[in-house]
Every structure is written in structure tokens, then in C-alpha cells.
PDB file of C-alpha atoms in Angstrom:
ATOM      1  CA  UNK C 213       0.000   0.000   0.000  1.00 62.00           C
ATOM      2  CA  UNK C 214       1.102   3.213  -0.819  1.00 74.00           C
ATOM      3  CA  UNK C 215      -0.087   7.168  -0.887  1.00 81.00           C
ATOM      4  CA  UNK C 216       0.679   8.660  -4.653  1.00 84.00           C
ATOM      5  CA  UNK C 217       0.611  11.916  -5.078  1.00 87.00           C
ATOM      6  CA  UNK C 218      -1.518  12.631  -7.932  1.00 88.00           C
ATOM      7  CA  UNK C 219      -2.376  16.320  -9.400  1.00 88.00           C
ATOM      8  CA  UNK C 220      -5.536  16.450  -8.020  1.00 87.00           C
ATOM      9  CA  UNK C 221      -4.624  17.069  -4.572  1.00 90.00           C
ATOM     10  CA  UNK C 222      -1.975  19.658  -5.485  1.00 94.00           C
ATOM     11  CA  UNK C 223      -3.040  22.887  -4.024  1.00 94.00           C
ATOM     12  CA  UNK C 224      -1.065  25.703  -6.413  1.00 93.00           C
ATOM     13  CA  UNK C 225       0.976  26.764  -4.413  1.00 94.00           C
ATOM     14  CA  UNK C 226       4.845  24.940  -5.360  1.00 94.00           C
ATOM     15  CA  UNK C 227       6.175  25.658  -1.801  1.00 94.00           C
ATOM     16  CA  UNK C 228       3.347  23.610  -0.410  1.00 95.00           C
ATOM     17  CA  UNK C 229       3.105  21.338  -2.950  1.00 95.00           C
ATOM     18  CA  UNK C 230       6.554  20.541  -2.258  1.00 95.00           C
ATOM     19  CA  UNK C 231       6.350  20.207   1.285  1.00 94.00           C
ATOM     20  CA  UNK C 232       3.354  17.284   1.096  1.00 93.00           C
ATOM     21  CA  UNK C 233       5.434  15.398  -2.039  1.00 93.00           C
ATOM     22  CA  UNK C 234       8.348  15.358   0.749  1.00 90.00           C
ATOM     23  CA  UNK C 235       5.496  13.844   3.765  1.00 88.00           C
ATOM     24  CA  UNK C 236       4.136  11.613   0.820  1.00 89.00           C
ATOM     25  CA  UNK C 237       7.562  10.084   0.318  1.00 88.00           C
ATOM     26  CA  UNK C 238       8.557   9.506   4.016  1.00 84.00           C
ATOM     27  CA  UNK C 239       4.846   8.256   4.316  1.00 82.00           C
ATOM     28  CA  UNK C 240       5.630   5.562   1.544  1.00 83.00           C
ATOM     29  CA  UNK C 241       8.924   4.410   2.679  1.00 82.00           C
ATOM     30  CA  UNK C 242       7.338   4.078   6.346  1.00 77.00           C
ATOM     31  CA  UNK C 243       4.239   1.646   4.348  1.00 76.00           C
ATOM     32  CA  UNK C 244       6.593  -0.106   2.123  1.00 79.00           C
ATOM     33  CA  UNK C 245       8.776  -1.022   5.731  1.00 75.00           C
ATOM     34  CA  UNK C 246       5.446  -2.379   7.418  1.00 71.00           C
ATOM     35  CA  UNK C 247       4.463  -4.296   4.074  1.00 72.00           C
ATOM     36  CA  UNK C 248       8.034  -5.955   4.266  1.00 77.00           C
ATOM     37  CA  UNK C 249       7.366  -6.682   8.032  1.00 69.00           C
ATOM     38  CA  UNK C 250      10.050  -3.764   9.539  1.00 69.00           C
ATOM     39  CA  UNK C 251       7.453  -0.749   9.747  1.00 64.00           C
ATOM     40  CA  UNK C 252       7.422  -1.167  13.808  1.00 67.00           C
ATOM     41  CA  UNK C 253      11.031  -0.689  13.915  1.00 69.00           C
ATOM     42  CA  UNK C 254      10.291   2.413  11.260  1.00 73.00           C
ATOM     43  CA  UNK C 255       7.692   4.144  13.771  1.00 74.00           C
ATOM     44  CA  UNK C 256      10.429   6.014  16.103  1.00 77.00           C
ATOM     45  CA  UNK C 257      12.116   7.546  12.703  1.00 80.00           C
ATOM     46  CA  UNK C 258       8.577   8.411  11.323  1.00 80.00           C
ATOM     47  CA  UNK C 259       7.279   9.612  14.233  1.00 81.00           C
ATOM     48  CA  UNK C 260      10.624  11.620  14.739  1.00 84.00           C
ATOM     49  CA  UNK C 261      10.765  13.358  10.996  1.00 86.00           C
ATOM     50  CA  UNK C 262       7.068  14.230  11.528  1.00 84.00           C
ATOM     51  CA  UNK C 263       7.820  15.977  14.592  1.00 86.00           C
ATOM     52  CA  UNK C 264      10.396  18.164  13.288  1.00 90.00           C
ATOM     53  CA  UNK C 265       8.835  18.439   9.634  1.00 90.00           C
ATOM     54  CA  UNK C 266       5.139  19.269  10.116  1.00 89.00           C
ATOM     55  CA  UNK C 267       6.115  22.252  12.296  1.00 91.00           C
ATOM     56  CA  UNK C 268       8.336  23.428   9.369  1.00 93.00           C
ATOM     57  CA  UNK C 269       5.735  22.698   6.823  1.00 94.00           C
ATOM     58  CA  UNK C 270       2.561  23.974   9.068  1.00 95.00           C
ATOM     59  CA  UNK C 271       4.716  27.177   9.809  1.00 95.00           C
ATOM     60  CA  UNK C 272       4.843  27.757   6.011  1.00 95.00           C
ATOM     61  CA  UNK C 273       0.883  27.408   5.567  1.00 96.00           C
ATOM     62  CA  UNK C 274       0.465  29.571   8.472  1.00 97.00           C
ATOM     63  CA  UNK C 275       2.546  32.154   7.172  1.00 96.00           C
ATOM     64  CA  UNK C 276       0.925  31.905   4.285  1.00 96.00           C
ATOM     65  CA  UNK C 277      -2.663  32.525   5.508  1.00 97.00           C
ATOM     66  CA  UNK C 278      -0.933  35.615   7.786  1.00 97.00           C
ATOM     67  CA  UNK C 279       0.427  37.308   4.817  1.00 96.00           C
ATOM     68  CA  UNK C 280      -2.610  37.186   2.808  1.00 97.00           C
ATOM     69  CA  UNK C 281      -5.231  37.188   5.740  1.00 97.00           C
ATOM     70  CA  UNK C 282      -6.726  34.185   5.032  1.00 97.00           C
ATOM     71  CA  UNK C 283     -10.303  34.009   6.496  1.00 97.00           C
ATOM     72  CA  UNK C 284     -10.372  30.569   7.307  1.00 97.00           C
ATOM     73  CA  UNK C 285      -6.845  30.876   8.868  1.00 97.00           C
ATOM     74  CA  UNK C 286      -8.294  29.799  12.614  1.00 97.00           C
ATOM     75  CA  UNK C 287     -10.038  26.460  11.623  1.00 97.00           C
ATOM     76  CA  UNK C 288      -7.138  25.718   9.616  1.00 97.00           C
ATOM     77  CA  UNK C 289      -4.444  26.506  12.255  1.00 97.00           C
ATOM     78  CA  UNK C 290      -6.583  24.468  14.789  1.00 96.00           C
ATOM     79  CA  UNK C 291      -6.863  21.705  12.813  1.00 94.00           C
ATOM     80  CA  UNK C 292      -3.015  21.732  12.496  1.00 94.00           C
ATOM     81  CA  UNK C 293      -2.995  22.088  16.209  1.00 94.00           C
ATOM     82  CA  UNK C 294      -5.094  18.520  16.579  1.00 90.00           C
ATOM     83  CA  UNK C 295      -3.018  16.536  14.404  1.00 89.00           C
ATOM     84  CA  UNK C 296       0.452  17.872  16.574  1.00 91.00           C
ATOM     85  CA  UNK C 297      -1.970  16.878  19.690  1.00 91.00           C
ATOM     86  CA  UNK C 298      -2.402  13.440  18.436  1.00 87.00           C
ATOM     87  CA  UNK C 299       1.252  12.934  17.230  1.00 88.00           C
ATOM     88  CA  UNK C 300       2.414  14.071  20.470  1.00 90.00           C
ATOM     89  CA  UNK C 301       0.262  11.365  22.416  1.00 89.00           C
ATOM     90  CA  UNK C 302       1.207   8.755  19.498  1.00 86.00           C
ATOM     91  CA  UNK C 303       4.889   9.370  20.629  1.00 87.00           C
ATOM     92  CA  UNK C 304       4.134   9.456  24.504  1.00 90.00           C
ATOM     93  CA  UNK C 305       2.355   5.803  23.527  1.00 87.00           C
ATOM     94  CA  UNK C 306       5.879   5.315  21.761  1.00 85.00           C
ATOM     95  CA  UNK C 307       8.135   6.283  24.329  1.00 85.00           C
ATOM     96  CA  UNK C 308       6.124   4.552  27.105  1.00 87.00           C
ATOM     97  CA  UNK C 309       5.327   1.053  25.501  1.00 84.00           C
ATOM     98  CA  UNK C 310       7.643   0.603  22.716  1.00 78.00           C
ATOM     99  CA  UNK C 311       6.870  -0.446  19.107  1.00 76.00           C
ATOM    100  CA  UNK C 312       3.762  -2.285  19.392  1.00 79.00           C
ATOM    101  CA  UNK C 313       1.467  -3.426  16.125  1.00 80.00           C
ATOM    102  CA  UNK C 314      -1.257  -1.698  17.726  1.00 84.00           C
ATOM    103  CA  UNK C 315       0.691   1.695  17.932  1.00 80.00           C
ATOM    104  CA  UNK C 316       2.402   1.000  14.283  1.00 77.00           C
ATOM    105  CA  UNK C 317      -1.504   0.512  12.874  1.00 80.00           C
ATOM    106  CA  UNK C 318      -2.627   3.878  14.685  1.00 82.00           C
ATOM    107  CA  UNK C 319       0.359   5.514  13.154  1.00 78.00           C
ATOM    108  CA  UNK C 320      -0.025   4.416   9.813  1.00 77.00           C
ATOM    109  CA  UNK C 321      -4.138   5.354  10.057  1.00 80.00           C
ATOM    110  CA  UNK C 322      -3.331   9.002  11.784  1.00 80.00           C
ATOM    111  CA  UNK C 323      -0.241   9.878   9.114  1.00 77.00           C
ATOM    112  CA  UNK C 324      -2.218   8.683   6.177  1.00 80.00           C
ATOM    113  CA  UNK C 325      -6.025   9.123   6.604  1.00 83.00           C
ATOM    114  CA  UNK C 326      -5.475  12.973   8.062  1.00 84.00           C
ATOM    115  CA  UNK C 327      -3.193  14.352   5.799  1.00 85.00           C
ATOM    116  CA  UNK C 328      -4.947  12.540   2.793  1.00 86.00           C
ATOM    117  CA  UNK C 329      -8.106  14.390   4.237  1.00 88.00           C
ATOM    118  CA  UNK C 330      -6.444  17.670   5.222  1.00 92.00           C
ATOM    119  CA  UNK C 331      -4.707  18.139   1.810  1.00 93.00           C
ATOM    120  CA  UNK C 332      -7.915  17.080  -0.177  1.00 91.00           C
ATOM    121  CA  UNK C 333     -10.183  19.573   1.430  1.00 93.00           C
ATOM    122  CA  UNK C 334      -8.383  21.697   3.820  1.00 95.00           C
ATOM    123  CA  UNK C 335      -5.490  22.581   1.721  1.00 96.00           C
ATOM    124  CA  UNK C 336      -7.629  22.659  -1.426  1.00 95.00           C
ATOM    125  CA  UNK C 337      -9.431  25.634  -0.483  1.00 96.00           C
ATOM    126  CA  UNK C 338      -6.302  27.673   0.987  1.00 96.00           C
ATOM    127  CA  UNK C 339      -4.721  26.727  -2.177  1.00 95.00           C
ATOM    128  CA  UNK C 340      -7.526  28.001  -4.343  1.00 95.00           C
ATOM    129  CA  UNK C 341      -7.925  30.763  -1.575  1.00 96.00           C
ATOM    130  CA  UNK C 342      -3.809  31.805  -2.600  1.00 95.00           C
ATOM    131  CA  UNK C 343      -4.353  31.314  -6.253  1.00 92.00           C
ATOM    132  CA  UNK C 344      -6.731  34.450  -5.807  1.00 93.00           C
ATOM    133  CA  UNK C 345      -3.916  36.846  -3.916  1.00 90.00           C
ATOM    134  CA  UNK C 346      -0.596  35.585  -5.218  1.00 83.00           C
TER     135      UNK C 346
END
């Protein structure tokens, strides 16, 4: 199983666009591990990249709705604020327990399903929204 980034979920917006080709690509190598029976000893570096690159890559959608006053820029930053919530408790779970195959499923579901969701709507309309202003 693997995530491919097709043009339909590209937002306009390059420096974005680049940003989610860069989580789909980390995303894949984490599935193809877990399809070849490694991804549990995968979840620490996943969980670890995430950490460190969604702040970089939410920062640059923030800044983007700043600059150009994006009215939807508090549902959007909130949302962002859930999904560091929930990768902050996926770590605790990490730290605490270990690498289980229940936390490796939850990872794969949270990584995949939101940002799947998040860039199909979410992203689509601040995209559409920037296409307008830039």
C-alpha cells in the first residue's frame, strides 16, 4: 500500500506542494517497511521526521494565511494544532510502551487518513484561496 501523489490534490501553491510530495515520500517508505514486516522498527524515525517536519511545513501554511489574511486561517491553524496533539500522544504511547502493532496501525491510520483528508479539502481551499492573492 502506498499514498501517490496525484495532481488532483496539489493545491497551487509549489512551496506547499513541495512540502506534502516530501510527507508523501517519508509516508511511503514508512508503508513499504510495514508491508516488508520492519514498519514497527520504522515508527520512532517516522514519528521523529514528523515531529520536526510538520512544524516546518505547518509554519509555512500559516505564514501563508498571515500574509494574505486568510479568512479561514483559525479552523485551519486548529486543525493543524489537533493533528500535533495526536502525534504528540502517538509518541508518549511510543516512548512509554515501545513499538507495538497496535501503535504502528494507529500511526499508519493518523499519518495517512489525516493528511490525505487535510490536503484534499483543507489545503484545497487555501490553495484556491492563494491562487486568488498571489
Amino acid at each position: 500500500m502506498s499514498i501517490n501523489w496525484t495532481n488532483d490534490i496539489a493545491v497551487g501553491v509549489d512551496e506547499i506542494d513541495n512540502q506534502h510530495k516530501e510527507l508523501f515520500n517519508r509516508i511511503n517508505s514508512f508503508l513499504d517497511a510495514m508491508n516488508q514486516g520492519a514498519g514497527m522498527q520504522e515508527v520512532g524515525n517516522v514519528i521523529k521526521f514528523l515531529e520536526d517536519y510538520v512544524l516546518t511545513h505547518f509554519g509555512a501554511e500559516e505564514g501563508f494565511m498571515t500574509k494574505h489574511k486568510y479568512p479561514e486561517y483559525q479552523s485551519h491553524k486548529a486543525q493543524h494544532e489537533i493533528y500535533l496533539k495526536n502525534l504528540s500522544d502517538l509518541k508518549k504511547e511510543f516512548e512509554s510502551g515501545g513499538v507495538t502493532l497496535p501503535l504502528t496501525l494507529k500511526v499508519q491510520k493518523n499519518i495517512v487518513d489525516w493528511i490525505i483528508n487535510h490536503i484534499r479539502k483543507v489545503d484545497k481551499a487555501l490553495g484556491a484561496f492563494l491562487k486568488t492573492k498571489m
